[in-house]
Amino acid sequence: MNEKLLLKYDHIPGINTLAVYRQHNGYTSLEKALKTLKPDEVVEEVKKSGLRGRGGAGFPTGMKWSFLAKPEGVPRYLVCNADESEPGTFKDRYLMERIPHLLVEGMIIASYALGANASYIYVRGEYYYIIKILQKAIKEAYAAGLLGKNILGSGFDLDLYVQPGGGAYICGEETALLESLEGKRGNPRIKPPFPAVAGLWGRPTVVNNVETIAAVVPIIQDGGDAYAKIGVGKSTGTKLISASGHINKPGVYEIELGVPVEEFIYSEQYCGGIRNGKKLKAVVAGGSSVPILPTELILKTAKGEPRLMTYESLSDGGFATGTMLGSGGFIVMDEDTSIVKNLFTFARFYRHESCGQCSPCREGTAWMEKIIKKFIDGKANMADIDLLWDVQSKIEGKTICPLGEAAAWPVAAAIRHFRHEFEAYVRNPQSINEVKHYYRLNNLVEA
Amino acid sequence: MTTSEIKFNDEAQKKVQEILAQYPNDKSKSALLPLLHLAQAEFDGWLSPETMDYIASILNIQAIEVYEVATFYSMFNLKPVANYLIEICQTSSCWMCGAEDIVRYLEKKLNVAVGEPTQDGMFQIKTVECLGSCGTAPMFQIGDKYYENLTFEKIDAILEDLRKENKRSRYV
Amino acid sequence: MAKVTIDDITIVVPDGTTILHAARMIDEQHGTNIAPPTMCYYSKLKATGGYCRTCIVNVTQGSEKDPRPMPKPVASCRTTVMDGMVVKNNTSPELLEARAGVVEFLLLNHPLDCPVCDQAGECHLQDLSYENGKEGSRFEFPKREVEPDDLGDKIKLNMNRCILCYRCVKVCDQITDGRVHGVLYRGDHAEISTYIEKAIDNDFSGNVIDVCPVGALTDKTFRFKSRVWFTKPVDAHRNCAHEKCSGKVRLWFKGDDVLRVTARKDRWGEVEEFICNECRFDKKSKHDWEIEGPSIISHHSVINQNHYTLGKLQLGIKNQIKHLNGTKIDLGEGALNPNNIEK
C-alpha cells in the first residue's frame, strides 16, 4: 500500500543532480524506451497505464497522445505545462524543485513517443528559481548525451527548452499557454482547431502537465499494466496532492488513488489532522475552481459511503453533493473559517486572472467580486445572494475557455452549501468584526 | 533615461542570442517574454516605453505588440519600482494563514501603504495572487526568492538582510 | 453539403459553413429573422468572432451521425455546421435568457451616454439591448471610467463605450500596414489604446470607425454635427486613385452638405468594401462624387425616420411583418411604420 512512484527519492540529498539521480535508477526508463520500445509502443504503454492528465481535467493521456496529427514533413511539439497557478496547488513546483531530472527524463521519453524533436517546458514566471533549476538539469543532461543529437546512440534527436511565463493564471489553459509561448497575450484560442492538429506555431502539439509527464517515467520502468494495477477503477496510479490550509502537516503527498479522504486529512502519514485541535468545516478538494464541500459531504458521499481520493468518488453526486479531484489542490478549512471571505479571495483571484477576451468572464468575474465584497463589508441584502447565484449561472458555460466555469463553480458551491453564512452576513452586519476571518498570525496582532 | 542608453550590455547580448536560439528562425517573436524579463532585470526593474521599443526593434515587431504583451502579464512593472518589490500572496490558503497580517505588519513597519515605495526607494509592497506556495503560507516573493512560513521575526530579519545587501532584486 | 435545421427551418449549405452563416442564408432566402446577433464577428475580416458571446446558440443535435446535443451553448460565428445538425436560437427560451445575460454583461460598464454619442441611431449595442436585453440593470456599482483618448486628428476613441470586440485591431492588422493600437492590460482592465499617445496614421485607418459596433471609435470630422437620423444616406462613387480603395461610399447629407462619408454597409451592418481615408475625410463636397441614389437602410433603423424611398424597402418590411406575430411596435405615424401598412 502506498507505493511511491514519483517522490520515492525526494528526500535524498543531491537528488536534483544528475549523478545522484542516476544512482537511483535515473534515466533507466529512458534507456529502456529508446533501446527496447518503438515510439508507438511507448504510447501503447501509456494507454495501458490508464494515466489521466494531472493538470486538472483528467483526460486520458494515452488518448491525447494518439490524437496528435502527424502530417509528413511538419515538425510537431511536446509542451509541458508547468504554469501551475491554481490556488491550492503547488505539487509541480515541489517536483521540479526536488527532482528536476524526473521531468527532464519524462520529457525525453514523451518526445520520443510523439516524434517531437524540440520540446518546451513552459514554467510560470513567478517560479523563476525553478527555471534556473531546470536549466541546470537540462545542461547536465546535454553534457551526458541525454539530450541533443543521437540520444544514447538511438538516432533520436531532441532539444529541450525552458520558457518563462509572465504572470498569468490563464496560461495554464493549453491554448493560452501556446499563445504565450508564441510571444503573445495569453488569450485562449477558440477551438477547434485543437492543439493536436494546430498547436504551437500552427503545428501539431501535445500539452501535458508536469506530473503527467513525470508519471511516464515509472510507467515505462514498470510497464503500463503494473501502473494500472495501482489505484481504483479508472483512477489508476498515484497522484500528488498539495495539502494546505488549517492542517497540522501541509505539504505535497504522493498518494495511491483510492485513499479515503478522512484518512488523508486525519492520519499522521498525511495531513495529520486539523491544526490547534479545531474541527473541520470544509474542504476545497481539487484546487480553487472545484466546488467546496462541507465536512459531512467531503468525508462521506450523499449515499453515506466513505469518500475516496479518486476522480470518480470525489465527483460522486455531481455538483449537488460532490466535487472534483481537479489538480489535487486540497485546501482544508477549520470551524472558524469564513466561507464568504475565502470565497472573496477566490473571486478576486479570478477577476484578476480573467484575460478579458470574452464578455461574460471579463465583466462577470468583476461583478461577482464586487457583490461578494458587499457581504464582507456588511452592506449586502438577501437579494444579493440570488443575484450572485444568477450572475455565476450566466457565466458558466458561456465563455471561450474553462476559466468561466472555474470562476463560477466556487461561487455556486459556496451558496449551495453555505447559504446560511451569506445570510448571517446580511442579518447581522455589525457582528462582522467579530467573525473570525482568519488565523491571527503568531497571535501578535490584536483583532 | 534616454533612448540611447537603452542597450543590453555584452553579457545580456549573449543571453539574448541564447534565447533566440530556442525557436525556429521565423518564430523569434516567441522570445518576447524571456526578453522582457531580461530587459526588466537589466534596466532598473521596470519596462519603460523606450525599453519596450528597444525589444520590439530586436525582434523586428511593432511596438504595440510589445505593449500588448507587457501590459497583459502581471510580472512586468510598467512604472519604476523600489529595489525590493515585496510580493505578498493573499489568496485562500495564504489568507487563511495570515496574509492580511503580513500586509498590515509590513505597512506599519515600512510606514507605507501597499503600492508605495519607501522614501529611500528600498522597499515596496505589492499584493499578488496565488504564487503556488499554499503549503508554506503565509509567504512573499522578492525577486526570484520565495520567503515562506513567515513570522514577524522572520520578516524583521529578512528586511534587515536586504537593507544590508542593498541591491536591486531580479527574477532573471 | 450539409443539411442543417435552425429554428425549425432547414437549409442545405456547403461544408464548412458556420451556423451563423447558415442562419443568415435562411434569412436571405426566406425573409425570416433568425440570424443570431453579432457584435464582434465580421465576415469581411479574418479570424474575428467568438469574443462577445452574443451569437451563442443551442445545438440540440450535433449531427446525423452523432445526434448528441452539445453540452454548452456555442458561438455560432465560430462553429461549423455538420450534416443533420439541429440548432435552436429564438426557439429556445433558455438560450434567449443566456443571451440576455450576455447583453447585461456588455452593458455593465457601458456608460449609456447615447444622448451625447454620435453612434446613437446606428449603434449595434442599442439594437442588441433593445432586441435581446432586459429592462433595467442590476449593476449598482460605479462604472469603469477611462479618459477619452484621440487616435490622431480624425478618430475619436472613447474607451468607456468599447465592448472589446477586437474588430478595429483586426482591421489594422489586415488592411493597414502596421498597427499602432491594440488591446492593452487584461480582464476588466483591458482597454483599446496606443499605450503612449500615437496617432493611427495610415491610409486605411478610418475603417476602424465603420467596423466599430458602438461609439468607441467615431469620426471627428462628423463629431456632434448631427444625429444620424437627421441625415440622408446616399450611395455614391468616385474614381479613387488609391489602388486598394473602391471609391464606393455612402454620403450622409444634411440639406446640400455632405456631413460625413462612410463605407457602404450590407444588411448585416458590415462594410461592403473598405475605403481610404482620402475618400472618407477629405471629399466632403457633393461635387467630388457621382451620386447613385438613396441608400437602402434596414427597416428597423431609426435612420428610416427620414423616409425617402419606398418600393423594395417596403416590400422587405412586409415580409418581416409576417414574423411579428401580431405584436404592435410603436414607431409613430411614418409611412414605414409596419403597423401602418396593410396586412
Short mmCIF file of C-alpha atoms in Angstrom, two decimals, chain A residues 65-384:
data_model
loop_
_atom_site.label_atom_id
_atom_site.label_comp_id
_atom_site.label_asym_id
_atom_site.label_seq_id
_atom_site.Cartn_x
_atom_site.Cartn_y
_atom_site.Cartn_z
CA TRP A 65 -1.18 11.38 -27.48
CA SER A 66 -2.87 9.23 -30.09
CA PHE A 67 -4.88 12.24 -31.33
CA LEU A 68 -1.68 14.02 -32.37
CA ALA A 69 -1.73 14.68 -36.09
CA LYS A 70 1.38 13.50 -37.90
CA PRO A 71 1.48 15.13 -41.32
CA GLU A 72 4.61 14.37 -43.32
CA GLY A 73 7.40 16.92 -43.07
CA VAL A 74 5.76 19.09 -40.41
CA PRO A 75 7.52 19.35 -37.04
CA ARG A 76 5.43 18.52 -34.00
CA TYR A 77 5.95 19.58 -30.45
CA LEU A 78 5.59 18.49 -26.89
CA VAL A 79 4.96 21.32 -24.47
CA CYS A 80 5.00 20.77 -20.75
CA ASN A 81 2.50 22.85 -18.84
CA ALA A 82 4.38 24.00 -15.75
CA ASP A 83 2.25 27.10 -15.36
CA GLU A 84 0.97 25.83 -12.05
CA SER A 85 -1.25 28.62 -10.76
CA GLU A 86 -4.47 27.12 -9.49
CA PRO A 87 -4.80 28.33 -5.88
CA GLY A 88 -4.09 25.46 -3.55
CA THR A 89 -1.78 23.69 -5.99
CA PHE A 90 1.99 23.52 -5.57
CA LYS A 91 2.86 19.91 -6.40
CA ASP A 92 4.58 20.63 -9.74
CA ARG A 93 6.78 23.20 -8.11
CA TYR A 94 7.79 20.65 -5.46
CA LEU A 95 8.52 18.00 -8.05
CA MET A 96 10.56 20.31 -10.29
CA GLU A 97 12.47 21.78 -7.37
CA ARG A 98 13.34 18.43 -5.80
CA ILE A 99 13.69 16.09 -8.75
CA PRO A 100 14.10 18.17 -11.91
CA HIS A 101 15.60 15.24 -13.78
CA LEU A 102 12.40 13.25 -13.38
CA LEU A 103 10.63 15.85 -15.51
CA VAL A 104 13.52 16.04 -17.97
CA GLU A 105 13.56 12.26 -18.34
CA GLY A 106 9.79 12.19 -18.80
CA MET A 107 10.05 14.93 -21.43
CA ILE A 108 12.60 12.97 -23.41
CA ILE A 109 10.56 9.76 -23.32
CA ALA A 110 7.33 11.54 -24.21
CA SER A 111 9.00 13.50 -27.01
CA TYR A 112 10.37 10.23 -28.36
CA ALA A 113 6.89 8.70 -28.24
CA LEU A 114 5.36 11.65 -30.05
CA GLY A 115 8.16 12.19 -32.53
CA ALA A 116 8.95 15.68 -31.30
CA ASN A 117 12.48 16.96 -31.83
CA ALA A 118 12.03 20.20 -29.96
CA SER A 119 10.11 20.43 -26.72
CA TYR A 120 9.36 23.20 -24.30
CA ILE A 121 8.69 23.38 -20.61
CA TYR A 122 6.54 26.47 -20.00
CA VAL A 123 7.06 27.48 -16.39
CA ARG A 124 5.11 30.24 -14.70
CA GLY A 125 7.34 33.30 -14.43
CA GLU A 126 7.00 33.57 -10.67
CA TYR A 127 8.84 30.22 -10.46
CA TYR A 128 11.98 31.79 -11.92
CA TYR A 129 14.18 29.98 -9.42
CA ILE A 130 12.67 26.71 -10.67
CA ILE A 131 13.52 27.74 -14.22
CA LYS A 132 17.13 28.02 -13.14
CA ILE A 133 16.99 24.58 -11.51
CA LEU A 134 15.53 23.07 -14.69
CA GLN A 135 18.04 24.82 -16.90
CA LYS A 136 20.84 23.40 -14.81
CA ALA A 137 19.38 19.90 -15.05
CA ILE A 138 18.96 20.25 -18.81
CA LYS A 139 22.55 21.38 -19.16
CA GLU A 140 23.68 18.31 -17.25
CA ALA A 141 21.56 16.11 -19.47
CA TYR A 142 23.03 17.64 -22.63
CA ALA A 143 26.54 17.08 -21.30
CA ALA A 144 25.72 13.44 -20.61
CA GLY A 145 24.34 12.84 -24.09
CA LEU A 146 20.78 12.53 -22.81
CA LEU A 147 19.68 15.50 -24.88
CA GLY A 148 20.79 16.81 -28.22
CA LYS A 149 21.72 14.72 -31.23
CA ASN A 150 21.51 10.94 -31.31
CA ILE A 151 20.49 10.42 -27.70
CA LEU A 152 22.16 7.33 -26.19
CA GLY A 153 23.03 6.22 -29.70
CA SER A 154 19.38 5.75 -30.61
CA GLY A 155 19.33 8.15 -33.52
CA PHE A 156 16.67 10.20 -31.74
CA ASP A 157 17.37 13.95 -31.50
CA LEU A 158 15.79 16.28 -29.01
CA ASP A 159 16.30 19.85 -27.93
CA LEU A 160 14.62 20.77 -24.68
CA TYR A 161 13.98 24.38 -23.69
CA VAL A 162 12.52 26.17 -20.72
CA GLN A 163 10.21 29.10 -21.38
CA PRO A 164 9.18 31.56 -18.65
CA GLY A 165 5.64 32.85 -18.36
CA GLY A 166 4.96 36.41 -17.33
CA GLY A 167 2.43 36.04 -14.55
CA ALA A 168 -0.97 34.91 -15.79
CA TYR A 169 -3.06 32.04 -14.44
CA ILE A 170 -4.88 31.81 -17.74
CA CYS A 171 -1.73 30.49 -19.41
CA GLY A 172 -2.40 27.20 -17.66
CA GLU A 173 -5.17 26.80 -20.25
CA GLU A 174 -3.34 24.96 -23.00
CA THR A 175 -4.17 27.22 -25.93
CA ALA A 176 -3.45 30.36 -23.89
CA LEU A 177 -0.14 28.75 -22.97
CA LEU A 178 0.65 28.23 -26.64
CA GLU A 179 -0.25 31.85 -27.44
CA SER A 180 2.04 32.95 -24.64
CA LEU A 181 4.81 30.69 -25.88
CA GLU A 182 4.42 32.40 -29.24
CA GLY A 183 5.11 35.72 -27.55
CA LYS A 184 1.54 36.95 -27.41
CA ARG A 185 -1.07 37.82 -24.84
CA GLY A 186 -2.35 34.74 -23.07
CA ASN A 187 -5.76 34.76 -24.72
CA PRO A 188 -7.21 31.25 -25.06
CA ARG A 189 -7.86 30.26 -28.64
CA ILE A 190 -11.25 29.42 -29.97
CA LYS A 191 -11.43 25.70 -30.59
CA PRO A 192 -11.45 23.87 -32.93
CA PRO A 193 -8.76 23.51 -34.15
CA PHE A 194 -7.31 21.71 -31.17
CA PRO A 195 -3.56 21.77 -30.43
CA ALA A 196 -3.22 18.15 -31.57
CA VAL A 197 -3.87 19.49 -35.08
CA ALA A 198 -2.77 23.11 -34.91
CA GLY A 199 -0.87 23.98 -31.75
CA LEU A 200 2.43 25.76 -31.31
CA TRP A 201 3.06 27.91 -34.43
CA GLY A 202 0.11 26.14 -36.03
CA ARG A 203 1.81 22.77 -35.84
CA PRO A 204 0.59 19.59 -34.13
CA THR A 205 1.29 19.84 -30.42
CA VAL A 206 0.66 17.91 -27.24
CA VAL A 207 0.44 19.88 -24.00
CA ASN A 208 0.83 17.88 -20.78
CA ASN A 209 1.11 18.79 -17.13
CA VAL A 210 4.40 18.31 -15.24
CA GLU A 211 3.10 15.47 -13.10
CA THR A 212 1.64 13.70 -16.14
CA ILE A 213 4.98 13.80 -17.92
CA ALA A 214 6.82 12.67 -14.81
CA ALA A 215 4.44 9.71 -14.41
CA VAL A 216 5.56 8.43 -17.80
CA VAL A 217 8.92 7.52 -16.23
CA PRO A 218 7.60 4.87 -13.79
CA ILE A 219 5.08 3.71 -16.40
CA ILE A 220 7.89 2.85 -18.80
CA GLN A 221 10.01 1.48 -15.98
CA ASP A 222 7.44 -1.00 -14.70
CA GLY A 223 5.09 -1.23 -17.66
CA GLY A 224 1.65 0.24 -18.19
CA ASP A 225 -0.09 -2.79 -16.74
CA ALA A 226 1.78 -2.54 -13.45
CA TYR A 227 0.84 1.13 -13.19
CA ALA A 228 -2.81 0.37 -13.92
CA LYS A 229 -2.89 -2.06 -11.00
CA ILE A 230 -2.29 0.79 -8.59
CA GLY A 231 -5.35 2.80 -7.68
CA VAL A 232 -9.07 2.17 -8.04
CA GLY A 233 -11.03 1.61 -11.25
CA LYS A 234 -10.37 4.34 -13.79
CA SER A 235 -8.29 6.28 -11.28
CA THR A 236 -5.03 4.49 -11.80
CA GLY A 237 -1.63 5.19 -10.36
CA THR A 238 -0.54 7.71 -7.81
CA LYS A 239 -1.40 11.37 -7.53
CA LEU A 240 0.44 14.26 -5.98
CA ILE A 241 -1.80 16.11 -3.58
CA SER A 242 -0.95 19.63 -2.45
CA ALA A 243 -2.36 19.90 1.04
CA SER A 244 -2.73 23.33 2.60
CA GLY A 245 -4.83 25.36 4.96
CA HIS A 246 -5.60 24.57 8.58
CA ILE A 247 -3.87 21.23 8.86
CA ASN A 248 -1.00 20.12 11.01
CA LYS A 249 1.19 18.94 8.19
CA PRO A 250 0.71 20.92 4.97
CA GLY A 251 2.79 19.76 2.04
CA VAL A 252 2.89 17.62 -1.07
CA TYR A 253 1.86 13.98 -0.64
CA GLU A 254 2.01 11.25 -3.18
CA ILE A 255 -0.99 9.05 -2.61
CA GLU A 256 -2.23 5.94 -4.25
CA LEU A 257 -5.56 6.94 -5.76
CA GLY A 258 -8.22 5.45 -3.52
CA VAL A 259 -7.07 6.66 -0.11
CA PRO A 260 -10.16 7.66 1.91
CA VAL A 261 -10.48 11.43 2.33
CA GLU A 262 -10.90 11.00 6.07
CA GLU A 263 -7.66 9.08 6.32
CA PHE A 264 -5.92 11.69 4.18
CA ILE A 265 -7.00 14.51 6.46
CA TYR A 266 -6.51 12.85 9.82
CA SER A 267 -3.76 10.27 9.52
CA GLU A 268 -0.26 11.12 10.67
CA GLN A 269 1.05 9.84 7.37
CA TYR A 270 -0.64 12.73 5.57
CA CYS A 271 -2.21 15.95 6.82
CA GLY A 272 -2.10 14.97 10.47
CA GLY A 273 -5.50 16.38 11.37
CA ILE A 274 -6.77 19.88 11.91
CA ARG A 275 -4.49 22.46 13.44
CA ASN A 276 -4.93 23.55 17.07
CA GLY A 277 -7.41 20.78 17.80
CA LYS A 278 -10.15 22.54 15.85
CA LYS A 279 -12.95 20.87 13.95
CA LEU A 280 -13.08 20.50 10.21
CA LYS A 281 -15.52 22.82 8.46
CA ALA A 282 -14.99 22.44 4.73
CA VAL A 283 -12.58 21.30 2.07
CA VAL A 284 -11.80 22.51 -1.43
CA ALA A 285 -10.51 19.22 -2.73
CA GLY A 286 -9.04 19.89 -6.15
CA GLY A 287 -7.85 23.47 -6.44
CA SER A 288 -9.82 26.70 -6.13
CA SER A 289 -12.12 26.09 -9.06
CA VAL A 290 -13.77 22.91 -7.80
CA PRO A 291 -16.84 23.07 -5.57
CA ILE A 292 -16.24 23.44 -1.86
CA LEU A 293 -17.80 20.71 0.28
CA PRO A 294 -18.80 20.83 3.95
CA THR A 295 -17.43 18.22 6.35
CA GLU A 296 -20.31 15.79 6.04
CA LEU A 297 -20.10 15.69 2.26
CA ILE A 298 -16.32 15.59 1.89
CA LEU A 299 -15.89 12.69 4.29
CA LYS A 300 -18.86 10.70 3.02
CA THR A 301 -20.84 10.76 -0.20
CA ALA A 302 -24.55 11.57 -0.09
CA LYS A 303 -25.14 7.83 -0.14
CA GLY A 304 -23.19 7.51 3.08
CA GLU A 305 -20.20 5.76 1.57
CA PRO A 306 -16.73 6.86 2.56
CA ARG A 307 -15.39 9.34 0.03
CA LEU A 308 -12.12 8.31 -1.57
CA MET A 309 -9.38 10.31 -3.21
CA THR A 310 -10.27 9.24 -6.75
CA TYR A 311 -11.68 11.05 -9.76
CA GLU A 312 -14.92 9.11 -9.51
CA SER A 313 -15.54 9.13 -5.78
CA LEU A 314 -14.88 12.84 -5.37
CA SER A 315 -17.31 13.63 -8.16
CA ASP A 316 -19.94 11.23 -6.87
CA GLY A 317 -23.27 13.03 -6.61
CA GLY A 318 -22.42 15.57 -9.28
CA PHE A 319 -22.17 19.16 -8.18
CA ALA A 320 -25.22 18.84 -5.95
CA THR A 321 -23.29 16.85 -3.36
CA GLY A 322 -19.91 16.16 -4.92
CA THR A 323 -16.83 17.93 -6.25
CA MET A 324 -13.76 17.05 -8.36
CA LEU A 325 -10.23 15.79 -7.89
CA GLY A 326 -9.07 18.57 -10.23
CA SER A 327 -5.41 19.43 -9.82
CA GLY A 328 -5.23 17.88 -6.36
CA GLY A 329 -5.05 21.22 -4.56
CA PHE A 330 -6.51 20.18 -1.22
CA ILE A 331 -7.43 23.21 0.88
CA VAL A 332 -8.69 22.46 4.36
CA MET A 333 -10.70 24.94 6.44
CA ASP A 334 -11.36 24.72 10.14
CA GLU A 335 -14.50 25.66 12.02
CA ASP A 336 -13.52 29.32 12.38
CA THR A 337 -13.03 29.99 8.69
CA SER A 338 -15.39 32.37 6.96
CA ILE A 339 -16.53 30.67 3.78
CA VAL A 340 -17.64 34.01 2.35
CA LYS A 341 -14.29 35.65 2.98
CA ASN A 342 -12.45 32.71 1.49
CA LEU A 343 -14.76 32.89 -1.49
CA PHE A 344 -13.89 36.54 -1.82
CA THR A 345 -10.21 35.65 -2.21
CA PHE A 346 -11.18 33.22 -4.97
CA ALA A 347 -13.41 35.79 -6.68
CA ARG A 348 -10.66 38.40 -6.51
CA PHE A 349 -8.28 35.87 -7.96
CA TYR A 350 -10.50 35.05 -10.93
CA ARG A 351 -11.25 38.70 -11.62
CA HIS A 352 -7.53 39.38 -11.59
CA GLU A 353 -6.77 36.43 -13.86
CA SER A 354 -9.54 36.77 -16.44
CA CYS A 355 -7.89 37.52 -19.76
CA GLY A 356 -10.75 39.84 -20.69
CA GLN A 357 -11.28 38.39 -24.11
CA CYS A 358 -14.91 37.31 -23.79
CA SER A 359 -17.58 39.39 -22.16
CA PRO A 360 -19.21 37.04 -19.63
CA CYS A 361 -15.90 36.30 -17.92
CA ARG A 362 -14.42 39.80 -18.21
CA GLU A 363 -17.48 41.55 -16.83
CA GLY A 364 -18.92 38.73 -14.74
CA THR A 365 -15.86 37.95 -12.64
CA ALA A 366 -15.52 41.61 -11.72
CA TRP A 367 -19.19 41.84 -10.86
CA MET A 368 -19.09 38.74 -8.64
CA GLU A 369 -16.10 40.09 -6.74
CA LYS A 370 -17.93 43.34 -6.09
CA ILE A 371 -21.07 41.60 -4.87
CA ILE A 372 -19.13 39.30 -2.52
CA LYS A 373 -17.25 42.31 -1.18
CA LYS A 374 -20.61 43.78 -0.24
CA PHE A 375 -21.27 40.83 2.05
CA ILE A 376 -17.92 41.20 3.75
CA ASP A 377 -18.46 44.91 4.19
CA GLY A 378 -21.82 44.22 5.78
CA LYS A 379 -23.66 46.07 3.03
CA ALA A 380 -25.39 43.22 1.25
CA ASN A 381 -29.05 42.33 1.35
CA MET A 382 -30.75 38.99 0.90
CA ALA A 383 -31.49 39.65 -2.76
CA ASP A 384 -27.74 39.84 -3.39
#
